[in-house]
CSV table of C-alpha atoms and ligand atoms in Angstrom, one decimal:
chain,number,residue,atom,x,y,z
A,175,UNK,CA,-128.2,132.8,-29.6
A,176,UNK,CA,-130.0,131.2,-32.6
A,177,UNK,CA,-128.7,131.4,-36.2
A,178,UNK,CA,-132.3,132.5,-38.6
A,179,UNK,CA,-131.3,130.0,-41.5
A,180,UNK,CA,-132.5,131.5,-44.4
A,181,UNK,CA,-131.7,128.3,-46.9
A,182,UNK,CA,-134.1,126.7,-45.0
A,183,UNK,CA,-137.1,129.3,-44.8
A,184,UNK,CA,-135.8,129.9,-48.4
A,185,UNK,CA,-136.5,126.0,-49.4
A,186,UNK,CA,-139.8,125.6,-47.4
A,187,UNK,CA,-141.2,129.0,-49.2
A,188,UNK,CA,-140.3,127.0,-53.0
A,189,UNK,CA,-141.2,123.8,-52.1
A,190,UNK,CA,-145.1,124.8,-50.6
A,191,UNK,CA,-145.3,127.2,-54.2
A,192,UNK,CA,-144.7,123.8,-56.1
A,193,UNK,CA,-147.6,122.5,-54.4
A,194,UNK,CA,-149.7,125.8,-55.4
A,195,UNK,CA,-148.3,126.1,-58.9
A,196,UNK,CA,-149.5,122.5,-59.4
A,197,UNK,CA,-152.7,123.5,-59.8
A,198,UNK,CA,-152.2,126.1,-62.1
A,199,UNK,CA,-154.1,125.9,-65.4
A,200,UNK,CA,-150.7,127.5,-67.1
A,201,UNK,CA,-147.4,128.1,-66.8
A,202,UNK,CA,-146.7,131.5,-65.4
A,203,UNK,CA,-144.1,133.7,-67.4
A,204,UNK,CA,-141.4,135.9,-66.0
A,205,UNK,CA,-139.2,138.2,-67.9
A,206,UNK,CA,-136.1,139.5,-66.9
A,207,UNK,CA,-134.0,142.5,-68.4
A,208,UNK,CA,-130.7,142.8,-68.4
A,209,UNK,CA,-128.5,145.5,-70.2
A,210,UNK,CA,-124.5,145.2,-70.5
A,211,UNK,CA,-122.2,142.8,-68.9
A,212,UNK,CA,-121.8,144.0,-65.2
A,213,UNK,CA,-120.3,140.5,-63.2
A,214,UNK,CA,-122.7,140.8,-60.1
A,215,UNK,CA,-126.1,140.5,-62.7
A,216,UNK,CA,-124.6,137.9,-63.9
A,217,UNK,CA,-124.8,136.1,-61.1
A,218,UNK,CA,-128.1,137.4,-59.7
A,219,UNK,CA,-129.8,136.4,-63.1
A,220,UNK,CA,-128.0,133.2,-63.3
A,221,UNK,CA,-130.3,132.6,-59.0
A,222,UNK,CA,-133.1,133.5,-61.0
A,223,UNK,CA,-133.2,131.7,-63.9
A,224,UNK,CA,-132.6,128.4,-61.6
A,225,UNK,CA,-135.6,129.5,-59.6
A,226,UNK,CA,-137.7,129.8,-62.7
A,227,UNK,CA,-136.5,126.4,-63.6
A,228,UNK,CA,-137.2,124.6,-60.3
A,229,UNK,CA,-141.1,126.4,-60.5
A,230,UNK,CA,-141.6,125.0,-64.0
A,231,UNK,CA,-142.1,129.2,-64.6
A,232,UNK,CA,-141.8,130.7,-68.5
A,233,UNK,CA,-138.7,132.4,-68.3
A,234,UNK,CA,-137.2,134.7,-70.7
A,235,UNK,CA,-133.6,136.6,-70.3
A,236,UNK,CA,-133.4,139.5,-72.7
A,237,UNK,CA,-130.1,140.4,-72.7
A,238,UNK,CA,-129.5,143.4,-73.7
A,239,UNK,CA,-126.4,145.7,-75.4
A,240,UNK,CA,-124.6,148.5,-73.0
A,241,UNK,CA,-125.3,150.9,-75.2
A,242,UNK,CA,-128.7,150.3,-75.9
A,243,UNK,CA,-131.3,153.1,-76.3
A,244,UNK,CA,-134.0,153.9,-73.5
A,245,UNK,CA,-136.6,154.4,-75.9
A,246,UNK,CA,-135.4,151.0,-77.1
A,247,UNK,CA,-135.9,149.5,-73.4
A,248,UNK,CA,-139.4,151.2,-73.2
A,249,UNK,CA,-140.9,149.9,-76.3
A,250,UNK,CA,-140.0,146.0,-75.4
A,251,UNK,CA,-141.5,147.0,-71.9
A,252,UNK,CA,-144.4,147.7,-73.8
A,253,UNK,CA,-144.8,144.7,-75.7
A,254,UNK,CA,-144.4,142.7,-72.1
A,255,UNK,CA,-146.9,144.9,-70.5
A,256,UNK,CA,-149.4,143.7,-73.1
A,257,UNK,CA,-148.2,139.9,-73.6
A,258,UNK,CA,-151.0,138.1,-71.3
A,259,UNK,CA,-148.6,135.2,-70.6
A,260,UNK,CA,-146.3,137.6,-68.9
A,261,UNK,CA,-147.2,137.8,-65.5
A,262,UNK,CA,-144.0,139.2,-64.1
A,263,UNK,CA,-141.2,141.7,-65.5
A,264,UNK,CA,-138.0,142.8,-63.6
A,265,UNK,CA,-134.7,145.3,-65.2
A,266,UNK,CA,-131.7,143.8,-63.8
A,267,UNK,CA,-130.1,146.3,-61.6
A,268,UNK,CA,-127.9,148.3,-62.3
A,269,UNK,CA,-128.3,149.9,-65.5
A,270,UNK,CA,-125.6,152.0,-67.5
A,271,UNK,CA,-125.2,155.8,-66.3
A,272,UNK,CA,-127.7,156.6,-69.8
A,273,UNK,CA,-130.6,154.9,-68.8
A,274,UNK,CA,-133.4,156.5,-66.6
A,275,UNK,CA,-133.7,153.4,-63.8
A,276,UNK,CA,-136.5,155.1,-62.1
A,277,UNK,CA,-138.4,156.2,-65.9
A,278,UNK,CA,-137.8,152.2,-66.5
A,279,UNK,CA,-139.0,151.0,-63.7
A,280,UNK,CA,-142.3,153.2,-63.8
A,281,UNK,CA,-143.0,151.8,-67.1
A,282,UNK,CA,-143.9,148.5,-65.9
A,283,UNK,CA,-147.1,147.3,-65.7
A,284,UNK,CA,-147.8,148.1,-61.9
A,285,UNK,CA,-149.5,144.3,-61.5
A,286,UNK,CA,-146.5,142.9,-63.6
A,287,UNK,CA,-143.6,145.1,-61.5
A,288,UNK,CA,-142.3,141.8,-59.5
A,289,UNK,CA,-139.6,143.7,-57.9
A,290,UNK,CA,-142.1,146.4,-56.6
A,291,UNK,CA,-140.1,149.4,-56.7
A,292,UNK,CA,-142.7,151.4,-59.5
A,293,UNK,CA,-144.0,154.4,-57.4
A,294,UNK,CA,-147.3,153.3,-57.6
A,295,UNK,CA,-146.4,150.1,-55.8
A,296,UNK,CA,-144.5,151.9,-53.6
A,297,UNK,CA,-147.1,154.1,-52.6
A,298,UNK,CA,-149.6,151.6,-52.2
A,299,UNK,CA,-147.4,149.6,-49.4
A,300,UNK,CA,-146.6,152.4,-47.8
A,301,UNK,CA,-150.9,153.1,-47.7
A,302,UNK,CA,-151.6,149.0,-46.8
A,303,UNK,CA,-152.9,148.2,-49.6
A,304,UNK,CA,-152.1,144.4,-50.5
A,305,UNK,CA,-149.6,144.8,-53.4
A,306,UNK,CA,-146.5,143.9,-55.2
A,307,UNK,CA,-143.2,144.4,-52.4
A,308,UNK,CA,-140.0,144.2,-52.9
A,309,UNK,CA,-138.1,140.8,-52.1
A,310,UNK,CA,-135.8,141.7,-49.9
A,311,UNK,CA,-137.9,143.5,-47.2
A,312,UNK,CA,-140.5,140.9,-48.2
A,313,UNK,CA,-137.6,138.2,-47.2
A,314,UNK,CA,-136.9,139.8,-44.0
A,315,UNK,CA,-141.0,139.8,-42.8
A,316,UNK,CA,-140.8,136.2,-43.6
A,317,UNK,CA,-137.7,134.8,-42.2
A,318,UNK,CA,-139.2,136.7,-38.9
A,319,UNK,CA,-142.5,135.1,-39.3
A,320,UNK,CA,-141.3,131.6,-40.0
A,321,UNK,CA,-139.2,131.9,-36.7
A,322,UNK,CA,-142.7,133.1,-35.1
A,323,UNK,CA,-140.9,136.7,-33.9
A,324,UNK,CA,-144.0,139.1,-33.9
A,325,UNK,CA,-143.3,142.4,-34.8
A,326,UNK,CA,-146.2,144.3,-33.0
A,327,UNK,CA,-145.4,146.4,-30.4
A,328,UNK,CA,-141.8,145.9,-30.8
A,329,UNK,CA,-139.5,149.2,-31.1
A,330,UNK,CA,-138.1,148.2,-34.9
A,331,UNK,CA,-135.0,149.9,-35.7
A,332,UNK,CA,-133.8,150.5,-39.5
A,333,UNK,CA,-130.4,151.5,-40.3
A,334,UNK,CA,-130.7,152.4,-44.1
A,335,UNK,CA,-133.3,154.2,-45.5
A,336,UNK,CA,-133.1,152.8,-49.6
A,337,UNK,CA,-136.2,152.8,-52.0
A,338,UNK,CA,-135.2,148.7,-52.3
A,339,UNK,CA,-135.1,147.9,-48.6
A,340,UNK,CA,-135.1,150.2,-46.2
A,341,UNK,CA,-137.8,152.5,-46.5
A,342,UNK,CA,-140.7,149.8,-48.0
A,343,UNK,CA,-139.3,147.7,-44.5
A,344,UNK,CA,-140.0,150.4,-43.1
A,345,UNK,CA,-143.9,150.7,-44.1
A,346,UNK,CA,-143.8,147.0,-43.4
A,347,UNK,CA,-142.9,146.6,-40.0
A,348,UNK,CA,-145.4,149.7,-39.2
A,349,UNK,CA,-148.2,148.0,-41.1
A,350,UNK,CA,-147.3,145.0,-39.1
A,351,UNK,CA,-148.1,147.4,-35.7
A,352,UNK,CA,-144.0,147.8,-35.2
A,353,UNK,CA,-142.7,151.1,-33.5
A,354,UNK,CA,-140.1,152.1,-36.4
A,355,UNK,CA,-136.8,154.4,-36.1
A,356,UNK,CA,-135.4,154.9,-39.8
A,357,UNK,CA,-131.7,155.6,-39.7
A,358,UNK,CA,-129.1,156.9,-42.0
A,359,UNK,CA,-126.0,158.6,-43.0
A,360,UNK,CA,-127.2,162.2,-41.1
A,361,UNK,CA,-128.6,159.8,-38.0
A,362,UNK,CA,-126.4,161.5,-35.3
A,363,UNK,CA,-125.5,159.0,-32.6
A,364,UNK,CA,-126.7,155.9,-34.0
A,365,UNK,CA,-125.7,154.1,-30.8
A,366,UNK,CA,-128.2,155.7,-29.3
A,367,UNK,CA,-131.0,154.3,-31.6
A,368,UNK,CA,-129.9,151.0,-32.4
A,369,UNK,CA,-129.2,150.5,-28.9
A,370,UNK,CA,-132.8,150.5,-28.5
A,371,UNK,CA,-133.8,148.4,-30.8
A,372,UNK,CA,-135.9,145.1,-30.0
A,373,UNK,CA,-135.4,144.0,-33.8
A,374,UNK,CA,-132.4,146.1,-35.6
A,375,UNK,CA,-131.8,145.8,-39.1
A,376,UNK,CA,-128.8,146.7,-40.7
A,377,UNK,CA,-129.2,147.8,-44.4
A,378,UNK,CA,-126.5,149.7,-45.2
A,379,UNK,CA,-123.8,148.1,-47.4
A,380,UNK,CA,-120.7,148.8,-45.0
A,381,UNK,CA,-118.9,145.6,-42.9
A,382,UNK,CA,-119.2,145.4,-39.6
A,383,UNK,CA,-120.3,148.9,-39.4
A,384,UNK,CA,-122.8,147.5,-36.0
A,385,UNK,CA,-121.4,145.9,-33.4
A,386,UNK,CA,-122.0,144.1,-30.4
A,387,UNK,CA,-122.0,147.3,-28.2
A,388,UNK,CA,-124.4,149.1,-30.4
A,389,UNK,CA,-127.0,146.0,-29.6
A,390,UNK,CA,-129.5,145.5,-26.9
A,391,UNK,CA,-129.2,141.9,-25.0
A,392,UNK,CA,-131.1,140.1,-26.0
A,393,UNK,CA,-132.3,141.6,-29.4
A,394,UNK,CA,-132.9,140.1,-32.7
A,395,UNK,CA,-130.5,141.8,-35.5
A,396,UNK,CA,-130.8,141.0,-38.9
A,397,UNK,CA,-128.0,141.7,-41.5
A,398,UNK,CA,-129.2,142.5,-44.8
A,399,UNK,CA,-126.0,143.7,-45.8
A,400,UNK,CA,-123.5,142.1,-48.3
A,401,UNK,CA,-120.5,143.1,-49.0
A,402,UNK,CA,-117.4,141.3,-51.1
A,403,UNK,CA,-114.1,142.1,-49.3
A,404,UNK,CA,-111.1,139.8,-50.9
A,405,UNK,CA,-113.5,137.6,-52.5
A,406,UNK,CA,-115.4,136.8,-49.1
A,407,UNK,CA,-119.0,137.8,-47.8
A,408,UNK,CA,-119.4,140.1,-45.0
A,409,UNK,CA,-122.5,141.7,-43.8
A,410,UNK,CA,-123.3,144.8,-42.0
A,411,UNK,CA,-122.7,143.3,-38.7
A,412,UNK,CA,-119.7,142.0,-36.8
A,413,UNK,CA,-121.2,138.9,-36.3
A,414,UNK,CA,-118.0,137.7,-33.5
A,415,UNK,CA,-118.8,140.6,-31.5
A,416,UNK,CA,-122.5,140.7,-32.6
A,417,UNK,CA,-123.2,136.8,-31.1
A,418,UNK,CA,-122.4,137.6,-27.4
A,419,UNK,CA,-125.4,139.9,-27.6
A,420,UNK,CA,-128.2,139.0,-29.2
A,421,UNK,CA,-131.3,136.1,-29.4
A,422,UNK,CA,-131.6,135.7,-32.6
A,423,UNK,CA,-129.1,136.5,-35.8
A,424,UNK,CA,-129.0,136.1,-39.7
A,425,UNK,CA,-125.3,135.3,-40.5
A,426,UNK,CA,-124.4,136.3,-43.5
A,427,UNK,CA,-123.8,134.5,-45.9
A,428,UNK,CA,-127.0,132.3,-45.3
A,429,UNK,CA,-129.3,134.3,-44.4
A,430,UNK,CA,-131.7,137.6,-45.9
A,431,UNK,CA,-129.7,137.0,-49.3
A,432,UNK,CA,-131.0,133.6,-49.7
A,433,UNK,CA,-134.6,134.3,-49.3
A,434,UNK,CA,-134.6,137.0,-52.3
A,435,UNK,CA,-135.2,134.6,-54.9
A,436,UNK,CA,-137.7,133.0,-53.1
A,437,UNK,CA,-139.8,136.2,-52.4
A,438,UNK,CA,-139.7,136.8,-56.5
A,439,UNK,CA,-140.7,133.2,-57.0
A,440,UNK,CA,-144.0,134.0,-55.0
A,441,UNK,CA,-144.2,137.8,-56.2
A,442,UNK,CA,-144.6,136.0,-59.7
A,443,UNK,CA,-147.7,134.4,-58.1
A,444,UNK,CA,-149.3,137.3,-56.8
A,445,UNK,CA,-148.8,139.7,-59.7
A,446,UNK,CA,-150.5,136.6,-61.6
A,447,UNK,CA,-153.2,136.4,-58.7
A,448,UNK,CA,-153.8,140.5,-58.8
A,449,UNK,CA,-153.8,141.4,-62.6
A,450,UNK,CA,-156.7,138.2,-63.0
A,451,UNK,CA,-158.4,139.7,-59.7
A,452,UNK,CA,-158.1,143.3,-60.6
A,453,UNK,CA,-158.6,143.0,-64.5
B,949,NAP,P1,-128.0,151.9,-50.6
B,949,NAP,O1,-129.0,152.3,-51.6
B,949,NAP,O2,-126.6,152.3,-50.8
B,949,NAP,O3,-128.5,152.5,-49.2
B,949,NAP,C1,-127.6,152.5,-48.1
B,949,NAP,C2,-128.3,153.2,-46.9
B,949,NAP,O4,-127.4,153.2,-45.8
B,949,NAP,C3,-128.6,154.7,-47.2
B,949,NAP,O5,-129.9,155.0,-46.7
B,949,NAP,C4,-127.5,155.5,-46.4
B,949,NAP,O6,-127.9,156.7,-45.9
B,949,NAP,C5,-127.3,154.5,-45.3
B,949,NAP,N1,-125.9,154.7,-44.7
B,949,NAP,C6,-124.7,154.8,-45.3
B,949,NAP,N2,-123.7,155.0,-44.5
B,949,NAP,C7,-124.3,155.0,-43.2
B,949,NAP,C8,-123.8,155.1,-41.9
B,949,NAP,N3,-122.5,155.2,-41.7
B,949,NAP,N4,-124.7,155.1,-40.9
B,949,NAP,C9,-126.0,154.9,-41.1
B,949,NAP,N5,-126.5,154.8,-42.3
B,949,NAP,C10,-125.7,154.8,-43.4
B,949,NAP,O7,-128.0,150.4,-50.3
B,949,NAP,P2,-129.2,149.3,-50.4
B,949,NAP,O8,-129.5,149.0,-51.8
B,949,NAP,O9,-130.3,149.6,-49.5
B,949,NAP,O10,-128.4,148.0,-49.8
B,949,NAP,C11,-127.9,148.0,-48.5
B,949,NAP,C12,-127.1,146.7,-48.3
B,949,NAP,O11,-127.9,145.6,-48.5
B,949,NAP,C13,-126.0,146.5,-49.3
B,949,NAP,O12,-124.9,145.9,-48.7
B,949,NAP,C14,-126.6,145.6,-50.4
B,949,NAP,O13,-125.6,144.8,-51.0
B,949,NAP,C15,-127.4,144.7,-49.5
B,949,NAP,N6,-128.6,144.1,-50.2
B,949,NAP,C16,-128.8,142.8,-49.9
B,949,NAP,C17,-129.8,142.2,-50.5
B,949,NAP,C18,-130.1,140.8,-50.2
B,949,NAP,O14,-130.6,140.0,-50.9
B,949,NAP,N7,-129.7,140.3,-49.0
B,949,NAP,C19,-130.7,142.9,-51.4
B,949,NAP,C20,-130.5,144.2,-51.6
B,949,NAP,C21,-129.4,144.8,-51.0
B,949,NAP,P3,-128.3,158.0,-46.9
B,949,NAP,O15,-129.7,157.7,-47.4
B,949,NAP,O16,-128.3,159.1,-46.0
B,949,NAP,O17,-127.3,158.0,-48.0
């Protein structure tokens, strides 16, 4: 059993955009949104805004009131969309129970939507065309690349089927020539799909929900699950159970949560690189 260390993939990724970004005629701006005070944003913005930092990148944290009007949101979206030195623009999620995430979301300029969840990048990964992804699937394509595990021809099982990870993986790994099974809460014996699985990814937000008797020999599972149980990190996957099993494994913590930030740091790149291609 190898552990896929996702610090490392996660440091290698930053330190080869340094070298890019160096010859860079500007510094390239991201913007991120945040509205209220939820703890977890906190934090995720906090990774962010230290990634920004290392890369030299513009960035800007509006921080926004709970209670703050859509309309509001919409219009400073607006005045991003049209600010040239603003290459990338992400809403902090989640938002307040008022505010339309999806209605948000689609208001970004589709070249500036560094999180890739707009329908229209949605629907151009899911049709191949090179676009904005999100960074979570996008983590789990590299972490499997940088350990040179090719996808084609492999049966690719998905448990999760979310507009953030699971289904874009999902056009991802067939894109990449992967045979893909999509599972989720109506899957009826998921044993009997994950147990088939050359690559299984669990995406579901439940610990341990797999374990080792669910998983082939031999297979590579990655966890993109995290979830907080008395202050401690667990993923999807019962990794004591999981280890006997496998080849390869991300552990979590240490693993598809580390490489988020650095899939953003080189979305911010590529929504630079499309909007002066494309405009
Ligand atoms: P989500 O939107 O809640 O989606 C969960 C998915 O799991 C849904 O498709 C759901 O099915 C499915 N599901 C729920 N119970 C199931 C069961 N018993 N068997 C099979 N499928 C089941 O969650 P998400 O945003 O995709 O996030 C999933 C996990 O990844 C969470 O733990 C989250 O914290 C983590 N995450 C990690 C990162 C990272 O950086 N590593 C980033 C994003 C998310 P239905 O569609 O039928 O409801």
């Amino acid at each position: 059993m190898e552990l896929l260390d996702g610090k490392k993939v996660k440091l290698e990724i930053l330190e080869d955009l340094k070298k890019e970004l160096s010859n860079y005629e500007r510094k390239l701006g991201l913007v991120v949104i945040e509205v209220g005070d939820d703890p977890a944003s906190l934090v995720y913005v906090g990774q962010k805004a230290k990634m920004a930092s290392e890369l030299d990148y513009n960035f800007n944290h509006i921080k926004l009131d709970e209670n703050v009007s859509e309309e509001e949101i919409l219009k400073i979206i607006d005045e991003l969309n049209n600010d040239d030195m603003v290459d990338g623009i992400l809403v902090q999620m989640p938002l307040p129970k008022h505010l339309d995430a999806k209605k948000i979301q689609n208001s970004i300029d589709p070249y500036k939507d560094v999180d890739g969840l707009s329908d229209v990048n949605a629907g151009k990964l899911m049709h191949g065309v090179d676009t904005l992804i999100p960074c979570t699937p996008y983590g789990v394509m590299d972490i499997l690349k940088y350990y040179n595990i090719d996808v084609e021809g492999k049966h690719v099982v998905i448990v999760g089927r979310s507009d953030l990870v699971g289904k874009p993986l999902a056009s991802l790994m067939t894109n990449n020539n992967a045979t893909v099974t999509v599972c989720h809460s109506k899957t009826k014996d998921l044993i009997k799909h994950t147990k088939e699985a050359d690559i299984l990814i669990a995406a579901v937000g439940k610990k341990g929900l797999i374990t080792g008797d669910m998983i082939k020999e031999n297979a590579v599972v990655i966890d993109v699950g995290i979830n907080r149980v008395d202050g401690k990190l667990y993923g999807d996957v019962d990794f004591e159970t999981a280890k006997e099993k496998v080849s390869f494994i991300t552990p979590v913590p240490g693993g598809v949560g580390q490489m988020t930030v650095a899939e953003l740091a080189k979305n911010v790149v590529k929504a630079y690189t499309l909007r002066k291609d494309n405009r």
